[in-house]
GROMACS .gro file of C-alpha atoms in nm:
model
  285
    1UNK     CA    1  -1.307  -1.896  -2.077
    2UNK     CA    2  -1.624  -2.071  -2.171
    3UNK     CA    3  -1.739  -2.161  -2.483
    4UNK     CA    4  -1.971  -2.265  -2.742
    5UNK     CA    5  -1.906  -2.501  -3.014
    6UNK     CA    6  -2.097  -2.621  -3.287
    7UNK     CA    7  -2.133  -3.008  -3.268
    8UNK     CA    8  -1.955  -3.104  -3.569
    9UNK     CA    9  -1.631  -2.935  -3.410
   10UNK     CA   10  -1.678  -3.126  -3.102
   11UNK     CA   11  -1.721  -3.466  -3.308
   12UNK     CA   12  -1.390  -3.438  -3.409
   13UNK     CA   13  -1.243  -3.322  -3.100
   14UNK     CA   14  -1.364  -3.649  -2.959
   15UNK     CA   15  -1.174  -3.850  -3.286
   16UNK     CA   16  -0.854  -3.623  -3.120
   17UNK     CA   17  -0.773  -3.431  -3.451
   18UNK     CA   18  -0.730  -3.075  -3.380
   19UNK     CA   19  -0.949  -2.818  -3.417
   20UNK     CA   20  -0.887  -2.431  -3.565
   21UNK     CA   21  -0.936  -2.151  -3.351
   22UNK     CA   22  -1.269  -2.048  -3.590
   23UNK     CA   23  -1.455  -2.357  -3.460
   24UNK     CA   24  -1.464  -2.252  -3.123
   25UNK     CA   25  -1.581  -1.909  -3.068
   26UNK     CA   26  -1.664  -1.696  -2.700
   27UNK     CA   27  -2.048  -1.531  -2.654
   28UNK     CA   28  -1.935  -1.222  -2.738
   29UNK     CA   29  -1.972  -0.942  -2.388
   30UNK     CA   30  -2.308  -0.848  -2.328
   31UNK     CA   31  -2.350  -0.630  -2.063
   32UNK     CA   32  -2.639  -0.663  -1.800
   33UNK     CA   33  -2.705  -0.326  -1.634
   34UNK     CA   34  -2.899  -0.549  -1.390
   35UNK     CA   35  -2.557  -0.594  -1.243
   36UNK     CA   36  -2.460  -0.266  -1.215
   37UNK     CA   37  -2.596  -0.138  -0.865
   38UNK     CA   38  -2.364  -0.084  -0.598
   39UNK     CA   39  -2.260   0.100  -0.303
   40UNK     CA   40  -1.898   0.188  -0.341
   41UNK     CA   41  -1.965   0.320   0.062
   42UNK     CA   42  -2.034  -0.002   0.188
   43UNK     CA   43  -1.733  -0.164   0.421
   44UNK     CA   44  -1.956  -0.509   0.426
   45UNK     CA   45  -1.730  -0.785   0.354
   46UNK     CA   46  -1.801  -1.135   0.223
   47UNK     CA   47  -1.664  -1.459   0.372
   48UNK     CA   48  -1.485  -1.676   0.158
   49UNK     CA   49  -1.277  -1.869   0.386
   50UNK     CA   50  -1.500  -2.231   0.299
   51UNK     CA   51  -1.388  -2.212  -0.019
   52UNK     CA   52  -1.024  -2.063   0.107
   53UNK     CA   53  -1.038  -2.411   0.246
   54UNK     CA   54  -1.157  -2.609  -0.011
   55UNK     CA   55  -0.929  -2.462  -0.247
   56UNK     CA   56  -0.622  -2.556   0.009
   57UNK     CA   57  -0.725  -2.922   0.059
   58UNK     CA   58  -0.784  -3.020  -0.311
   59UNK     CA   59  -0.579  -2.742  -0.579
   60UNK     CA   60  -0.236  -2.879  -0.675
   61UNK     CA   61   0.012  -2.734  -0.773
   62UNK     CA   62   0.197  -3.024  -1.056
   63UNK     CA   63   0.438  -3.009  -1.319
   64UNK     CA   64   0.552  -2.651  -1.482
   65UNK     CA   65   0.358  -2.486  -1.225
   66UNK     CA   66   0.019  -2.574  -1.314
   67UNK     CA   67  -0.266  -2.554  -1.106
   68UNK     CA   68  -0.474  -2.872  -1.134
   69UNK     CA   69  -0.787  -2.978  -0.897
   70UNK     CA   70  -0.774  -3.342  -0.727
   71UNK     CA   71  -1.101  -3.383  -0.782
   72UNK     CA   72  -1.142  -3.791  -0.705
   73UNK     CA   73  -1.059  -3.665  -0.351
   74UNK     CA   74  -1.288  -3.495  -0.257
   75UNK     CA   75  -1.487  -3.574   0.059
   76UNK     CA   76  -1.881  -3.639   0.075
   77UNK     CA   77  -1.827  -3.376   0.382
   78UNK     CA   78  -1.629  -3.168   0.167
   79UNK     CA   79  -1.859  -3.161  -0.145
   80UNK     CA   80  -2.185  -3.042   0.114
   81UNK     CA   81  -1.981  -2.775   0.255
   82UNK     CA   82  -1.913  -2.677  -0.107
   83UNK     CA   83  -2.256  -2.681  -0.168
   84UNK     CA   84  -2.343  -2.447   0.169
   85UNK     CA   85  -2.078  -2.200   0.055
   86UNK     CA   86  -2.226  -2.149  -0.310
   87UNK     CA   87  -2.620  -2.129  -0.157
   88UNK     CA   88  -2.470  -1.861   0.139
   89UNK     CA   89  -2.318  -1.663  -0.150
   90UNK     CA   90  -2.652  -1.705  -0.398
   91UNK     CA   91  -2.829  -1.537  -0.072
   92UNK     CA   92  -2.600  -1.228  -0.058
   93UNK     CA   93  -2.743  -0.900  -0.131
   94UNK     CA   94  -2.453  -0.841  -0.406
   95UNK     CA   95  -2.586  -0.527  -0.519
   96UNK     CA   96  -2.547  -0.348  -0.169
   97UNK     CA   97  -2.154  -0.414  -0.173
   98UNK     CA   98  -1.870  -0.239  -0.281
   99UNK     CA   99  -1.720  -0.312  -0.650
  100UNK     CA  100  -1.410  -0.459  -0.546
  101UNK     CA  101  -1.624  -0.696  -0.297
  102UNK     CA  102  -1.850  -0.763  -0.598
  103UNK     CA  103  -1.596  -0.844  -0.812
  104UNK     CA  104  -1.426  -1.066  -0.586
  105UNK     CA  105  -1.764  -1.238  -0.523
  106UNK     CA  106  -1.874  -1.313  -0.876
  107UNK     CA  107  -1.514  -1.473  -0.957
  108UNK     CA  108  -1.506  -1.698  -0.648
  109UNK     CA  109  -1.897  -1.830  -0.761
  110UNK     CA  110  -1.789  -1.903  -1.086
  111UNK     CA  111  -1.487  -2.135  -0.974
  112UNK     CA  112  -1.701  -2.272  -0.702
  113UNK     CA  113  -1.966  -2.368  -0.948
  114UNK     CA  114  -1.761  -2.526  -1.211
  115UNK     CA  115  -1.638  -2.751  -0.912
  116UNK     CA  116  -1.944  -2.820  -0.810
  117UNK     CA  117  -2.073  -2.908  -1.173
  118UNK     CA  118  -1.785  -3.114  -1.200
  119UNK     CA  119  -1.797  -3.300  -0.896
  120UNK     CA  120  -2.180  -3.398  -0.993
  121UNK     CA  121  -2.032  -3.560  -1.301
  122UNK     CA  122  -1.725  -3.719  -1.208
  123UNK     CA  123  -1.528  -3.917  -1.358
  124UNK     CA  124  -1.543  -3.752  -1.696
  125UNK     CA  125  -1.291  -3.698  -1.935
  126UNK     CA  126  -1.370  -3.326  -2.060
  127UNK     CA  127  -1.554  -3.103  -1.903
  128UNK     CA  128  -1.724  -3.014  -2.229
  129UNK     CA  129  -1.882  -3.417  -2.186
  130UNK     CA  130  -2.138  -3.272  -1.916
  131UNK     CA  131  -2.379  -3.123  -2.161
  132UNK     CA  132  -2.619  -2.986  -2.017
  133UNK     CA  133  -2.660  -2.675  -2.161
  134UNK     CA  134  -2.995  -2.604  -2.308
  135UNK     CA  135  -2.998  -2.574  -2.700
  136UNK     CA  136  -2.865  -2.827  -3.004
  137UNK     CA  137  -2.557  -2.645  -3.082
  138UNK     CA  138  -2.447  -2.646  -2.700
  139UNK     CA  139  -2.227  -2.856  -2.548
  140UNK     CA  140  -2.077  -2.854  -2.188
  141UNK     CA  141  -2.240  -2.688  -1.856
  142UNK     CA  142  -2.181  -2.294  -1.929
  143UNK     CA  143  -2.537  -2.230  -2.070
  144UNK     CA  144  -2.741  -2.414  -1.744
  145UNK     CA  145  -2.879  -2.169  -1.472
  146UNK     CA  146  -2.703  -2.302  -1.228
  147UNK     CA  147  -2.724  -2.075  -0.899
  148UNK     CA  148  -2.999  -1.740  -0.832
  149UNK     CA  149  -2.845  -1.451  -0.711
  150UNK     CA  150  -3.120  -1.163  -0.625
  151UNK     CA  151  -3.355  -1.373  -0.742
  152UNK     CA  152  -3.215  -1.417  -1.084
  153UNK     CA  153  -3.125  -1.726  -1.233
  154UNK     CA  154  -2.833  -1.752  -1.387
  155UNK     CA  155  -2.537  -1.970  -1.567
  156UNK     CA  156  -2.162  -1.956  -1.635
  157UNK     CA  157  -2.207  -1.736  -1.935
  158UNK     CA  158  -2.405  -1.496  -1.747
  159UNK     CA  159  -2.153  -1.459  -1.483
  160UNK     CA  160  -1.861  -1.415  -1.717
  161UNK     CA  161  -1.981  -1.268  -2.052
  162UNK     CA  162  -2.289  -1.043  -1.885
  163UNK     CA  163  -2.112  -0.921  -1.599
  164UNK     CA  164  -1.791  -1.010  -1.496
  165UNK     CA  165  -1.640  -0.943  -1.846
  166UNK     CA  166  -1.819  -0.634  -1.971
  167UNK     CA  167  -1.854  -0.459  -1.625
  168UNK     CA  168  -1.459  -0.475  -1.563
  169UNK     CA  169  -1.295  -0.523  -1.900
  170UNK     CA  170  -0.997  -0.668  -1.729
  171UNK     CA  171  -0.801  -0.939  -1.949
  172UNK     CA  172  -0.653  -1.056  -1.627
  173UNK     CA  173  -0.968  -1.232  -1.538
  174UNK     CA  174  -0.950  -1.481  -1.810
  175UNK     CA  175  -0.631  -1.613  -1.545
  176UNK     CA  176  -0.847  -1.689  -1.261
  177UNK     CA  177  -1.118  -1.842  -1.412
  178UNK     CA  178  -1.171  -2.216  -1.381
  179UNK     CA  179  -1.243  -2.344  -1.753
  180UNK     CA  180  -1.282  -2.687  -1.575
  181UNK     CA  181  -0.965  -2.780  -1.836
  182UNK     CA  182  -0.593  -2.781  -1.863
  183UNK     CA  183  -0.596  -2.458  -2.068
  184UNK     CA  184  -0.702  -2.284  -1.753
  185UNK     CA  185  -0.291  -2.343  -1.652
  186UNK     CA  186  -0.284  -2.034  -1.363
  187UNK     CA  187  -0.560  -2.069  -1.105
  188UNK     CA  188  -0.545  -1.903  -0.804
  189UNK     CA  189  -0.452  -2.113  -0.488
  190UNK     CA  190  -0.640  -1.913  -0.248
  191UNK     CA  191  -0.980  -1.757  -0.260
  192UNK     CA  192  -1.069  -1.416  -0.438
  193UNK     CA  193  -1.079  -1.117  -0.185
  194UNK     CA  194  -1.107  -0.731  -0.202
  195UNK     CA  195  -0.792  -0.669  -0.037
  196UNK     CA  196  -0.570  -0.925  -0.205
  197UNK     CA  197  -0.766  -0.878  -0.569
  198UNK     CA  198  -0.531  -0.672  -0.761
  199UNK     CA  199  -0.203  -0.908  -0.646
  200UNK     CA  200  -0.400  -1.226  -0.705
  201UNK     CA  201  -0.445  -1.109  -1.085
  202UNK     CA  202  -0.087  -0.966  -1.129
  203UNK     CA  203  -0.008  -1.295  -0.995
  204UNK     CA  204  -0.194  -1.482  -1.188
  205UNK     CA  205  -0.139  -1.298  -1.493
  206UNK     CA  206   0.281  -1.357  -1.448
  207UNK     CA  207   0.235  -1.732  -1.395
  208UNK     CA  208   0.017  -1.756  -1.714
  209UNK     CA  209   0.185  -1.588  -1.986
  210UNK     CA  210   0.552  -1.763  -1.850
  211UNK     CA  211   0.387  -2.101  -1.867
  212UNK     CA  212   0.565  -2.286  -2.143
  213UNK     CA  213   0.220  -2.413  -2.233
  214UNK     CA  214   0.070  -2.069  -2.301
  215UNK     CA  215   0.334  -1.954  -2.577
  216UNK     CA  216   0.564  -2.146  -2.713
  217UNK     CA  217   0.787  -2.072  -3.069
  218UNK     CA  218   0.809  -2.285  -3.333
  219UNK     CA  219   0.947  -2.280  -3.736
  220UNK     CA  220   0.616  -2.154  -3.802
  221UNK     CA  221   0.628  -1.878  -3.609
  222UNK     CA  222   0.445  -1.770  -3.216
  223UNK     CA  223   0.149  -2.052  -3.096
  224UNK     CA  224  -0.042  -1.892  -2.795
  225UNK     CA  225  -0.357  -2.027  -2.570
  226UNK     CA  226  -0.613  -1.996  -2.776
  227UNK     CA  227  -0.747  -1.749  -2.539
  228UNK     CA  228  -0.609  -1.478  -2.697
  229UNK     CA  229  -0.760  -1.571  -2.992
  230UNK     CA  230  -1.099  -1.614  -2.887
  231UNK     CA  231  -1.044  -1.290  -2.622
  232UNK     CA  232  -0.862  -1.104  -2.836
  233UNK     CA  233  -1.076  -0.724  -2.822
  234UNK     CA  234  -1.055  -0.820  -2.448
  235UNK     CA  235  -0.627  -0.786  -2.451
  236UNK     CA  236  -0.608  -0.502  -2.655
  237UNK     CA  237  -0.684  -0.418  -3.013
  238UNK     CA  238  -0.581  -0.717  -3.264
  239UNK     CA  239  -0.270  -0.908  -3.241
  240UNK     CA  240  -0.038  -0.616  -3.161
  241UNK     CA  241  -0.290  -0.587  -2.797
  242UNK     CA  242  -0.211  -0.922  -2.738
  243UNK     CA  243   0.147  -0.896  -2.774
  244UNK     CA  244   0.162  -0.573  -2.569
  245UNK     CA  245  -0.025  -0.779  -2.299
  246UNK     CA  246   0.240  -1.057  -2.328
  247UNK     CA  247   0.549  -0.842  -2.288
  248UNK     CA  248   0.420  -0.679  -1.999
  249UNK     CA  249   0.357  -0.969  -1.814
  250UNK     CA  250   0.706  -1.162  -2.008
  251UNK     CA  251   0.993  -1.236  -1.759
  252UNK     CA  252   1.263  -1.087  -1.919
  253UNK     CA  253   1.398  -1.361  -2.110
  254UNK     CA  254   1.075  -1.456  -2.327
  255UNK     CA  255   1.047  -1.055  -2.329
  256UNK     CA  256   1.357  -1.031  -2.504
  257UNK     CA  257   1.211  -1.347  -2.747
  258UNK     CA  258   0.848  -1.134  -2.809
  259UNK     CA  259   1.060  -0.826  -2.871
  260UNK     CA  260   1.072  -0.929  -3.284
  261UNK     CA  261   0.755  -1.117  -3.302
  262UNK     CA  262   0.489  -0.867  -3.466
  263UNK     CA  263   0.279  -1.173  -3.545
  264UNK     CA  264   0.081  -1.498  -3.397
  265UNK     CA  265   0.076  -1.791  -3.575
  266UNK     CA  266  -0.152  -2.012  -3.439
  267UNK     CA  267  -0.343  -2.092  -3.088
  268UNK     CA  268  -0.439  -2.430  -2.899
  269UNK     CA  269  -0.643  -2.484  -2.574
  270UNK     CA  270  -0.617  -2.834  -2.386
  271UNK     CA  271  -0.983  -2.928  -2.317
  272UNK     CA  272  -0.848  -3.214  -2.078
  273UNK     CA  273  -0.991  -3.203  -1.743
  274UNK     CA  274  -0.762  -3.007  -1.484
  275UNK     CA  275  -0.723  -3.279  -1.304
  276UNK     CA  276  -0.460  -3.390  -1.092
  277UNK     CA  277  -0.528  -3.761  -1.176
  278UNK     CA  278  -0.239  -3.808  -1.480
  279UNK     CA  279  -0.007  -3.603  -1.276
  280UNK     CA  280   0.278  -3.633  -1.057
  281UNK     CA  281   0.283  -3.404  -0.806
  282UNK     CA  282   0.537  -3.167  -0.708
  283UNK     CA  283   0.711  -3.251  -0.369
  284UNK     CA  284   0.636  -2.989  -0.093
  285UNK     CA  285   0.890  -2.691  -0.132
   0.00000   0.00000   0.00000
């Protein structure tokens, strides 16, 4: 759910005149057999019940079931526990765990350090205005090593286009990634574990593709997240793997809708910070 854009396509993003889905393109998966180790025998288990907690205290659920982040709450107590949680998990021996453990882990320190990067920033607009990212052409955090893990730096790209991408070529991932924006519409309210992975990403794969925001039908024809345009080999192959995924995952009245469509007309992503700021919240229940 990261990407790079060239700075022209950013300058007019920040005049607000939309942008085509061939100015903003995903690193392509490159897969890092540095990652690869495991021990599928290993019953070790990683705690993730800080950010379980952090996750409860400050993820919102608002309007049309989105999942938005109150980040302006946050407490100075709060943001250092954050903080301990992301250096406990940069000290894990990841390699000597199980894959579903692993896979868990390097989801969970992704979120965690978009949060983190945001919460260093805050107030900002966009999470593309923290630009940190080494190189001209850059813009947001992705490209900054931002944690060591085994003694190996790394950033948000490496996490999700050098290993967590490539390693599991699951589509359903894209869902439970924090893109730090409003496009990222299905986060999971609870932490990523082994034994609740596979129902966390059903989950969050059902939520997603029913979200009015994802796909919506117009005169012109089908307009989708742009995700599936710049993920598309990761959904299936070309537009006809897309809408496969999107049926599957359709309750049965847009299923019924997608059962003519053969074709995609266009794609938009909402590069807004997801937060829950401009919202009204949902009442409890």
């Amino acid at each position: 759910m990261q990407r790079r854009e060239f700075l022209a396509a950013a300058g007019l993003a920040a005049f607000g005149l939309a942008l085509p889905a061939s100015t903003s393109a995903a690193p392509n998966k490159r897969y890092w057999p540095r990652w690869s180790e495991t021990d599928s025998e290993s019953l070790a288990r990683i705690d993730h019940a800080p950010w379980d907690l952090f996750i409860s205290r400050y993820f919102k659920v608002v309007r049309e079931n989105t999942t938005l982040v109150d980040y302006g709450a946050v407490s100075d107590d709060d943001r250092d526990d954050l903080r301990r949680y992301i250096e406990r998990l940069s000290d894990a021996p990841i390699s000597q765990y199980n894959p579903e453990q692993q896979k868990a882990f390097w989801i969970n320190l992704f979120n965690a350090l978009i949060v983190d990067v945001i919460l260093q920033h805050y107030p900002v607009s966009s999470i593309r205005d923290i630009d940190i990212s080494p190189g001209i052409l850059q813009v947001g955090p992705w490209g900054r090593k931002l944690t060591v893990v085994e003694d190996v730096p790394l950033s948000l790209d490496d996490i999700e286009h050098r290993i967590l991408r490539p390693r599991w070529r699951d589509p359903r991932i894209h869902y439970v990634l924090n893109s730090g924006a409003r496009g990222a519409l299905a986060l999971p309210l609870r932490a990523m574990t082994a034994d609740t992975l596979e129902s966390q990403l059903e989950e969050a794969a059902r939520r997603f593709v029913n979200h009015p925001e994802s796909l919506s039908f117009g005169f012109r024809g089908l307009r989708v997240s742009s995700i599936y345009a710049w993920y598309e080999r990761d959904f299936g192959f070309g537009e006809k793997g897309v809408l496969d995924h999107l049926r599957r995952y359709a309750n049965p009245r847009l299923a019924e809708r997608l059962a003519n469509i053969n074709s995609i007309a266009s794609d938009s992503y909402d590069w807004r910070l997801n937060d829950t700021a401009a919202y009204r919240r949902l009442p409890e229940g």
